[in-house]
Amino acid sequence: MKRIEHIGIAVKDLKSGNDIYTSLLGKAPYKMEEVESEGVLTSFFQVGESKIELLQATKEDSAIAKYIDKKGEGIHHIAFEVDDIYAAMEDMKAKGFRVLNEQPKKGADNKLVCFIHPKSANGVLVELCQSIK
Ligand code: CO
């Protein structure tokens, strides 16, 4: 793992989340992006070498909607950057971590992503992400 690429925060309303984090961080999001396949609308703030990703559900059955129903708003996942997501996934599986998708998925912000089940990582949903060159 190279660095914490971003921390994902589940929000009920992206517009008000953007206002709050613009105020908190002292800067506006550098992009907003919908990931239709995941049923989310996202925004990204650059904070030094890492980012904050806000996620709002766009469908009732999306993972973010379910998360907010169960736990309310808050930190949803931590994403670590890797050079080679395929190798990283194999490494995780070999070490006994439960990956949630067998193939990398296209995520927001031009990334290939894979999630590791929170039960494998002390209750934290871990995302591996690799930039698409
Ligand atoms: Co993420």
Short mmCIF file of N, CA and C and ligand atoms in Angstrom, two decimals:
data_model
loop_
_atom_site.label_atom_id
_atom_site.label_comp_id
_atom_site.label_asym_id
_atom_site.label_seq_id
_atom_site.Cartn_x
_atom_site.Cartn_y
_atom_site.Cartn_z
N MET A 1 0.85 -1.20 0.00
CA MET A 1 0.00 0.00 0.00
C MET A 1 0.88 1.25 0.00
N LYS A 2 0.62 2.18 -0.89
CA LYS A 2 1.50 3.34 -1.04
C LYS A 2 1.14 4.49 -0.12
N ARG A 3 -0.15 4.74 0.03
CA ARG A 3 -0.59 5.86 0.87
C ARG A 3 -2.10 5.74 1.04
N ILE A 4 -2.63 6.54 1.95
CA ILE A 4 -4.09 6.66 2.02
C ILE A 4 -4.48 7.57 0.86
N GLU A 5 -5.17 6.99 -0.12
CA GLU A 5 -5.55 7.77 -1.30
C GLU A 5 -6.72 8.68 -0.96
N HIS A 6 -7.72 8.10 -0.27
CA HIS A 6 -8.84 8.94 0.20
C HIS A 6 -9.58 8.26 1.34
N ILE A 7 -10.39 9.06 2.01
CA ILE A 7 -11.32 8.55 3.01
C ILE A 7 -12.72 8.86 2.47
N GLY A 8 -13.56 7.83 2.42
CA GLY A 8 -14.92 7.99 1.90
C GLY A 8 -15.89 8.24 3.04
N ILE A 9 -16.72 9.26 2.88
CA ILE A 9 -17.69 9.64 3.91
C ILE A 9 -19.09 9.59 3.31
N ALA A 10 -19.96 8.82 3.94
CA ALA A 10 -21.35 8.71 3.47
C ALA A 10 -22.14 9.92 3.96
N VAL A 11 -22.81 10.59 3.04
CA VAL A 11 -23.63 11.76 3.39
C VAL A 11 -25.04 11.57 2.82
N LYS A 12 -26.01 12.16 3.52
CA LYS A 12 -27.40 12.07 3.03
C LYS A 12 -27.60 12.97 1.83
N ASP A 13 -26.97 14.13 1.87
CA ASP A 13 -27.19 15.12 0.83
C ASP A 13 -25.85 15.72 0.41
N LEU A 14 -25.48 15.49 -0.84
CA LEU A 14 -24.14 15.90 -1.29
C LEU A 14 -23.98 17.41 -1.29
N LYS A 15 -25.05 18.12 -1.60
CA LYS A 15 -24.94 19.58 -1.66
C LYS A 15 -24.60 20.14 -0.29
N SER A 16 -25.32 19.69 0.73
CA SER A 16 -25.01 20.23 2.06
C SER A 16 -23.68 19.66 2.55
N GLY A 17 -23.36 18.41 2.20
CA GLY A 17 -22.05 17.86 2.54
C GLY A 17 -20.93 18.68 1.92
N ASN A 18 -21.11 19.07 0.66
CA ASN A 18 -20.10 19.91 -0.02
C ASN A 18 -19.92 21.24 0.70
N ASP A 19 -21.03 21.83 1.13
CA ASP A 19 -20.95 23.12 1.84
C ASP A 19 -20.17 22.96 3.14
N ILE A 20 -20.49 21.89 3.88
CA ILE A 20 -19.84 21.68 5.17
C ILE A 20 -18.34 21.42 4.99
N TYR A 21 -17.99 20.54 4.03
CA TYR A 21 -16.57 20.21 3.87
C TYR A 21 -15.79 21.31 3.16
N THR A 22 -16.47 22.14 2.36
CA THR A 22 -15.81 23.32 1.79
C THR A 22 -15.43 24.28 2.91
N SER A 23 -16.34 24.42 3.86
CA SER A 23 -16.06 25.28 5.00
C SER A 23 -14.97 24.68 5.89
N LEU A 24 -15.09 23.38 6.16
CA LEU A 24 -14.14 22.71 7.06
C LEU A 24 -12.73 22.70 6.49
N LEU A 25 -12.61 22.40 5.19
CA LEU A 25 -11.29 22.23 4.58
C LEU A 25 -10.74 23.52 3.98
N GLY A 26 -11.62 24.52 3.84
CA GLY A 26 -11.18 25.79 3.27
C GLY A 26 -10.96 25.74 1.78
N LYS A 27 -11.61 24.77 1.12
CA LYS A 27 -11.52 24.70 -0.34
C LYS A 27 -12.71 23.92 -0.88
N ALA A 28 -13.01 24.19 -2.14
CA ALA A 28 -14.16 23.55 -2.78
C ALA A 28 -13.75 22.19 -3.33
N PRO A 29 -14.72 21.30 -3.57
CA PRO A 29 -14.38 20.04 -4.22
C PRO A 29 -13.83 20.30 -5.63
N TYR A 30 -12.85 19.46 -6.04
CA TYR A 30 -12.29 19.67 -7.38
C TYR A 30 -13.08 18.93 -8.44
N LYS A 31 -13.94 18.02 -8.01
CA LYS A 31 -14.82 17.39 -8.99
C LYS A 31 -16.02 16.75 -8.32
N MET A 32 -17.08 16.61 -9.11
CA MET A 32 -18.23 15.80 -8.71
C MET A 32 -18.45 14.79 -9.82
N GLU A 33 -18.81 13.58 -9.43
CA GLU A 33 -18.94 12.52 -10.43
C GLU A 33 -19.98 11.52 -9.97
N GLU A 34 -20.86 11.11 -10.89
CA GLU A 34 -21.82 10.06 -10.59
C GLU A 34 -21.24 8.73 -11.07
N VAL A 35 -21.34 7.71 -10.21
CA VAL A 35 -20.98 6.34 -10.63
C VAL A 35 -22.28 5.56 -10.66
N GLU A 36 -22.85 5.49 -11.85
CA GLU A 36 -24.20 4.92 -11.97
C GLU A 36 -24.26 3.47 -11.53
N SER A 37 -23.21 2.70 -11.88
CA SER A 37 -23.20 1.28 -11.55
C SER A 37 -23.25 1.05 -10.04
N GLU A 38 -22.75 2.02 -9.26
CA GLU A 38 -22.72 1.88 -7.80
C GLU A 38 -23.87 2.64 -7.14
N GLY A 39 -24.63 3.38 -7.94
CA GLY A 39 -25.73 4.16 -7.36
C GLY A 39 -25.27 5.26 -6.43
N VAL A 40 -24.16 5.92 -6.81
CA VAL A 40 -23.66 7.01 -5.97
C VAL A 40 -23.30 8.26 -6.77
N LEU A 41 -23.45 9.37 -6.07
CA LEU A 41 -22.96 10.65 -6.54
C LEU A 41 -21.83 11.03 -5.59
N THR A 42 -20.68 11.39 -6.16
CA THR A 42 -19.50 11.62 -5.32
C THR A 42 -18.95 13.04 -5.54
N SER A 43 -18.22 13.52 -4.55
CA SER A 43 -17.41 14.72 -4.75
C SER A 43 -16.07 14.48 -4.09
N PHE A 44 -15.04 15.15 -4.60
CA PHE A 44 -13.67 14.94 -4.10
C PHE A 44 -13.01 16.26 -3.72
N PHE A 45 -12.37 16.22 -2.55
CA PHE A 45 -11.58 17.35 -2.05
C PHE A 45 -10.14 16.89 -1.92
N GLN A 46 -9.22 17.65 -2.45
CA GLN A 46 -7.80 17.33 -2.25
C GLN A 46 -7.34 17.88 -0.91
N VAL A 47 -6.71 17.04 -0.11
CA VAL A 47 -6.16 17.48 1.18
C VAL A 47 -4.74 16.94 1.26
N GLY A 48 -3.78 17.77 0.90
CA GLY A 48 -2.39 17.30 0.86
C GLY A 48 -2.27 16.14 -0.12
N GLU A 49 -1.67 15.05 0.33
CA GLU A 49 -1.48 13.91 -0.58
C GLU A 49 -2.69 12.97 -0.60
N SER A 50 -3.69 13.28 0.21
CA SER A 50 -4.89 12.45 0.25
C SER A 50 -6.12 13.25 -0.15
N LYS A 51 -7.24 12.56 -0.17
CA LYS A 51 -8.50 13.20 -0.58
C LYS A 51 -9.61 12.80 0.39
N ILE A 52 -10.64 13.61 0.38
CA ILE A 52 -11.89 13.25 1.02
C ILE A 52 -12.90 13.01 -0.10
N GLU A 53 -13.57 11.86 -0.05
CA GLU A 53 -14.61 11.54 -1.03
C GLU A 53 -15.95 11.55 -0.29
N LEU A 54 -16.86 12.40 -0.69
CA LEU A 54 -18.21 12.37 -0.14
C LEU A 54 -19.07 11.52 -1.06
N LEU A 55 -19.93 10.68 -0.47
CA LEU A 55 -20.78 9.79 -1.26
C LEU A 55 -22.23 9.93 -0.84
N GLN A 56 -23.06 10.22 -1.83
CA GLN A 56 -24.50 10.27 -1.60
C GLN A 56 -25.17 9.21 -2.48
N ALA A 57 -26.11 8.48 -1.92
CA ALA A 57 -26.82 7.45 -2.68
C ALA A 57 -27.71 8.10 -3.74
N THR A 58 -27.80 7.45 -4.90
CA THR A 58 -28.75 7.90 -5.91
C THR A 58 -29.88 6.86 -6.10
N LYS A 59 -29.72 5.71 -5.45
CA LYS A 59 -30.76 4.67 -5.50
C LYS A 59 -30.98 4.13 -4.10
N GLU A 60 -32.22 3.71 -3.83
CA GLU A 60 -32.54 3.20 -2.49
C GLU A 60 -31.79 1.91 -2.15
N ASP A 61 -31.43 1.13 -3.18
CA ASP A 61 -30.77 -0.15 -2.90
C ASP A 61 -29.25 -0.06 -3.04
N SER A 62 -28.71 1.16 -3.13
CA SER A 62 -27.25 1.27 -3.24
C SER A 62 -26.59 1.02 -1.88
N ALA A 63 -25.34 0.64 -1.92
CA ALA A 63 -24.60 0.33 -0.69
C ALA A 63 -24.59 1.53 0.26
N ILE A 64 -24.50 2.72 -0.28
CA ILE A 64 -24.46 3.91 0.58
C ILE A 64 -25.81 4.16 1.26
N ALA A 65 -26.90 3.93 0.53
CA ALA A 65 -28.23 4.08 1.14
C ALA A 65 -28.39 3.10 2.29
N LYS A 66 -27.96 1.86 2.07
CA LYS A 66 -28.08 0.84 3.12
C LYS A 66 -27.20 1.20 4.32
N TYR A 67 -26.02 1.69 4.04
CA TYR A 67 -25.10 2.07 5.12
C TYR A 67 -25.71 3.18 5.98
N ILE A 68 -26.27 4.19 5.33
CA ILE A 68 -26.85 5.31 6.09
C ILE A 68 -28.09 4.86 6.87
N ASP A 69 -28.87 3.98 6.29
CA ASP A 69 -30.03 3.41 7.02
C ASP A 69 -29.58 2.74 8.31
N LYS A 70 -28.50 1.98 8.20
CA LYS A 70 -28.02 1.18 9.33
C LYS A 70 -27.23 1.99 10.34
N LYS A 71 -26.32 2.81 9.84
CA LYS A 71 -25.35 3.45 10.74
C LYS A 71 -25.42 4.96 10.75
N GLY A 72 -26.17 5.54 9.84
CA GLY A 72 -26.19 7.00 9.72
C GLY A 72 -25.00 7.50 8.93
N GLU A 73 -24.88 8.81 8.83
CA GLU A 73 -23.77 9.40 8.09
C GLU A 73 -22.45 9.13 8.82
N GLY A 74 -21.36 9.15 8.06
CA GLY A 74 -20.06 9.01 8.71
C GLY A 74 -19.04 8.37 7.80
N ILE A 75 -17.89 8.02 8.39
CA ILE A 75 -16.81 7.42 7.60
C ILE A 75 -17.25 6.06 7.09
N HIS A 76 -17.17 5.89 5.79
CA HIS A 76 -17.66 4.68 5.14
C HIS A 76 -16.53 3.73 4.74
N HIS A 77 -15.44 4.28 4.23
CA HIS A 77 -14.31 3.43 3.87
C HIS A 77 -13.00 4.21 3.85
N ILE A 78 -11.90 3.46 3.92
CA ILE A 78 -10.57 4.02 3.75
C ILE A 78 -9.97 3.38 2.51
N ALA A 79 -9.45 4.22 1.62
CA ALA A 79 -8.91 3.72 0.36
C ALA A 79 -7.39 3.85 0.34
N PHE A 80 -6.74 2.76 0.03
CA PHE A 80 -5.29 2.74 -0.10
C PHE A 80 -4.92 2.62 -1.57
N GLU A 81 -3.94 3.40 -1.96
CA GLU A 81 -3.47 3.34 -3.34
C GLU A 81 -2.49 2.18 -3.52
N VAL A 82 -2.65 1.46 -4.61
CA VAL A 82 -1.71 0.40 -4.97
C VAL A 82 -1.25 0.61 -6.42
N ASP A 83 -0.09 0.06 -6.75
CA ASP A 83 0.43 0.18 -8.11
C ASP A 83 -0.29 -0.76 -9.07
N ASP A 84 -0.57 -1.97 -8.58
CA ASP A 84 -1.14 -3.01 -9.44
C ASP A 84 -2.27 -3.68 -8.68
N ILE A 85 -3.49 -3.33 -9.03
CA ILE A 85 -4.63 -3.80 -8.25
C ILE A 85 -4.81 -5.32 -8.37
N TYR A 86 -4.47 -5.87 -9.52
CA TYR A 86 -4.62 -7.32 -9.69
C TYR A 86 -3.67 -8.06 -8.74
N ALA A 87 -2.42 -7.60 -8.69
CA ALA A 87 -1.44 -8.21 -7.79
C ALA A 87 -1.85 -7.99 -6.33
N ALA A 88 -2.35 -6.81 -6.02
CA ALA A 88 -2.75 -6.50 -4.64
C ALA A 88 -3.92 -7.39 -4.20
N MET A 89 -4.86 -7.62 -5.12
CA MET A 89 -6.00 -8.48 -4.80
C MET A 89 -5.55 -9.92 -4.54
N GLU A 90 -4.65 -10.39 -5.37
CA GLU A 90 -4.12 -11.75 -5.17
C GLU A 90 -3.41 -11.86 -3.83
N ASP A 91 -2.64 -10.83 -3.52
CA ASP A 91 -1.90 -10.79 -2.26
C ASP A 91 -2.88 -10.81 -1.07
N MET A 92 -3.93 -10.00 -1.15
CA MET A 92 -4.93 -9.95 -0.07
C MET A 92 -5.60 -11.31 0.11
N LYS A 93 -5.99 -11.91 -1.01
CA LYS A 93 -6.66 -13.23 -0.95
C LYS A 93 -5.74 -14.28 -0.36
N ALA A 94 -4.47 -14.23 -0.78
CA ALA A 94 -3.49 -15.20 -0.27
C ALA A 94 -3.31 -15.06 1.24
N LYS A 95 -3.49 -13.83 1.73
CA LYS A 95 -3.35 -13.58 3.17
C LYS A 95 -4.63 -13.85 3.93
N GLY A 96 -5.69 -14.25 3.22
CA GLY A 96 -6.93 -14.63 3.89
C GLY A 96 -7.96 -13.52 4.02
N PHE A 97 -7.71 -12.36 3.38
CA PHE A 97 -8.71 -11.28 3.42
C PHE A 97 -9.83 -11.61 2.44
N ARG A 98 -11.05 -11.22 2.83
CA ARG A 98 -12.20 -11.50 1.97
C ARG A 98 -12.45 -10.31 1.04
N VAL A 99 -12.18 -10.50 -0.24
CA VAL A 99 -12.44 -9.41 -1.19
C VAL A 99 -13.89 -9.46 -1.63
N LEU A 100 -14.49 -8.29 -1.81
CA LEU A 100 -15.93 -8.22 -2.11
C LEU A 100 -16.22 -8.30 -3.61
N ASN A 101 -15.23 -8.05 -4.43
CA ASN A 101 -15.44 -8.24 -5.87
C ASN A 101 -14.25 -9.01 -6.43
N GLU A 102 -14.56 -9.99 -7.24
CA GLU A 102 -13.52 -10.88 -7.77
C GLU A 102 -12.68 -10.19 -8.84
N GLN A 103 -13.29 -9.24 -9.53
CA GLN A 103 -12.57 -8.45 -10.54
C GLN A 103 -12.60 -6.99 -10.10
N PRO A 104 -11.54 -6.22 -10.41
CA PRO A 104 -11.58 -4.79 -10.11
C PRO A 104 -12.77 -4.13 -10.80
N LYS A 105 -13.35 -3.12 -10.12
CA LYS A 105 -14.47 -2.38 -10.71
C LYS A 105 -14.00 -0.99 -11.07
N LYS A 106 -14.70 -0.37 -12.02
CA LYS A 106 -14.40 1.01 -12.37
C LYS A 106 -15.04 1.90 -11.31
N GLY A 107 -14.21 2.63 -10.56
CA GLY A 107 -14.73 3.52 -9.53
C GLY A 107 -14.70 4.97 -9.99
N ALA A 108 -15.00 5.88 -9.06
CA ALA A 108 -14.95 7.31 -9.37
C ALA A 108 -13.50 7.75 -9.50
N ASP A 109 -13.30 8.93 -10.07
CA ASP A 109 -11.99 9.59 -10.10
C ASP A 109 -10.96 8.77 -10.88
N ASN A 110 -11.43 8.10 -11.93
CA ASN A 110 -10.52 7.38 -12.83
C ASN A 110 -9.70 6.29 -12.14
N LYS A 111 -10.40 5.45 -11.39
CA LYS A 111 -9.71 4.41 -10.62
C LYS A 111 -10.31 3.03 -10.88
N LEU A 112 -9.46 2.02 -10.77
CA LEU A 112 -9.93 0.65 -10.63
C LEU A 112 -9.94 0.36 -9.14
N VAL A 113 -11.03 -0.22 -8.66
CA VAL A 113 -11.16 -0.40 -7.21
C VAL A 113 -11.58 -1.82 -6.85
N CYS A 114 -11.26 -2.20 -5.64
CA CYS A 114 -11.70 -3.46 -5.06
C CYS A 114 -11.89 -3.23 -3.57
N PHE A 115 -12.94 -3.83 -3.01
CA PHE A 115 -13.21 -3.65 -1.59
C PHE A 115 -12.91 -4.92 -0.81
N ILE A 116 -12.47 -4.72 0.43
CA ILE A 116 -12.21 -5.82 1.35
C ILE A 116 -13.26 -5.76 2.45
N HIS A 117 -13.85 -6.89 2.76
CA HIS A 117 -14.95 -6.94 3.73
C HIS A 117 -14.52 -6.41 5.09
N PRO A 118 -15.38 -5.58 5.71
CA PRO A 118 -15.04 -5.02 7.04
C PRO A 118 -14.74 -6.10 8.08
N LYS A 119 -15.37 -7.25 7.93
CA LYS A 119 -15.12 -8.32 8.91
C LYS A 119 -13.68 -8.80 8.86
N SER A 120 -13.03 -8.60 7.71
CA SER A 120 -11.62 -8.98 7.57
C SER A 120 -10.67 -7.94 8.15
N ALA A 121 -11.18 -6.73 8.44
CA ALA A 121 -10.28 -5.62 8.76
C ALA A 121 -10.79 -4.81 9.96
N ASN A 122 -11.14 -5.52 11.02
CA ASN A 122 -11.53 -4.87 12.27
C ASN A 122 -12.67 -3.85 12.10
N GLY A 123 -13.61 -4.20 11.25
CA GLY A 123 -14.80 -3.36 11.12
C GLY A 123 -14.66 -2.21 10.13
N VAL A 124 -13.53 -2.17 9.42
CA VAL A 124 -13.34 -1.08 8.45
C VAL A 124 -13.45 -1.61 7.02
N LEU A 125 -14.31 -0.97 6.24
CA LEU A 125 -14.37 -1.30 4.82
C LEU A 125 -13.13 -0.69 4.15
N VAL A 126 -12.31 -1.54 3.57
CA VAL A 126 -11.05 -1.09 2.95
C VAL A 126 -11.21 -1.14 1.44
N GLU A 127 -10.82 -0.07 0.80
CA GLU A 127 -10.80 -0.02 -0.67
C GLU A 127 -9.35 -0.02 -1.14
N LEU A 128 -9.08 -0.86 -2.11
CA LEU A 128 -7.80 -0.77 -2.82
C LEU A 128 -8.08 -0.01 -4.11
N CYS A 129 -7.23 0.91 -4.48
CA CYS A 129 -7.49 1.62 -5.73
C CYS A 129 -6.19 1.87 -6.50
N GLN A 130 -6.33 1.77 -7.79
CA GLN A 130 -5.22 1.99 -8.70
C GLN A 130 -5.67 2.98 -9.77
N SER A 131 -4.87 3.99 -10.02
CA SER A 131 -5.20 4.95 -11.08
C SER A 131 -5.18 4.25 -12.43
N ILE A 132 -6.15 4.61 -13.27
CA ILE A 132 -6.16 4.11 -14.64
C ILE A 132 -5.30 5.04 -15.47
N LYS A 133 -4.26 4.49 -16.08
CA LYS A 133 -3.32 5.35 -16.80
C LYS A 133 -3.85 5.67 -18.19
CO CO B 1 -13.67 5.41 -2.42
#
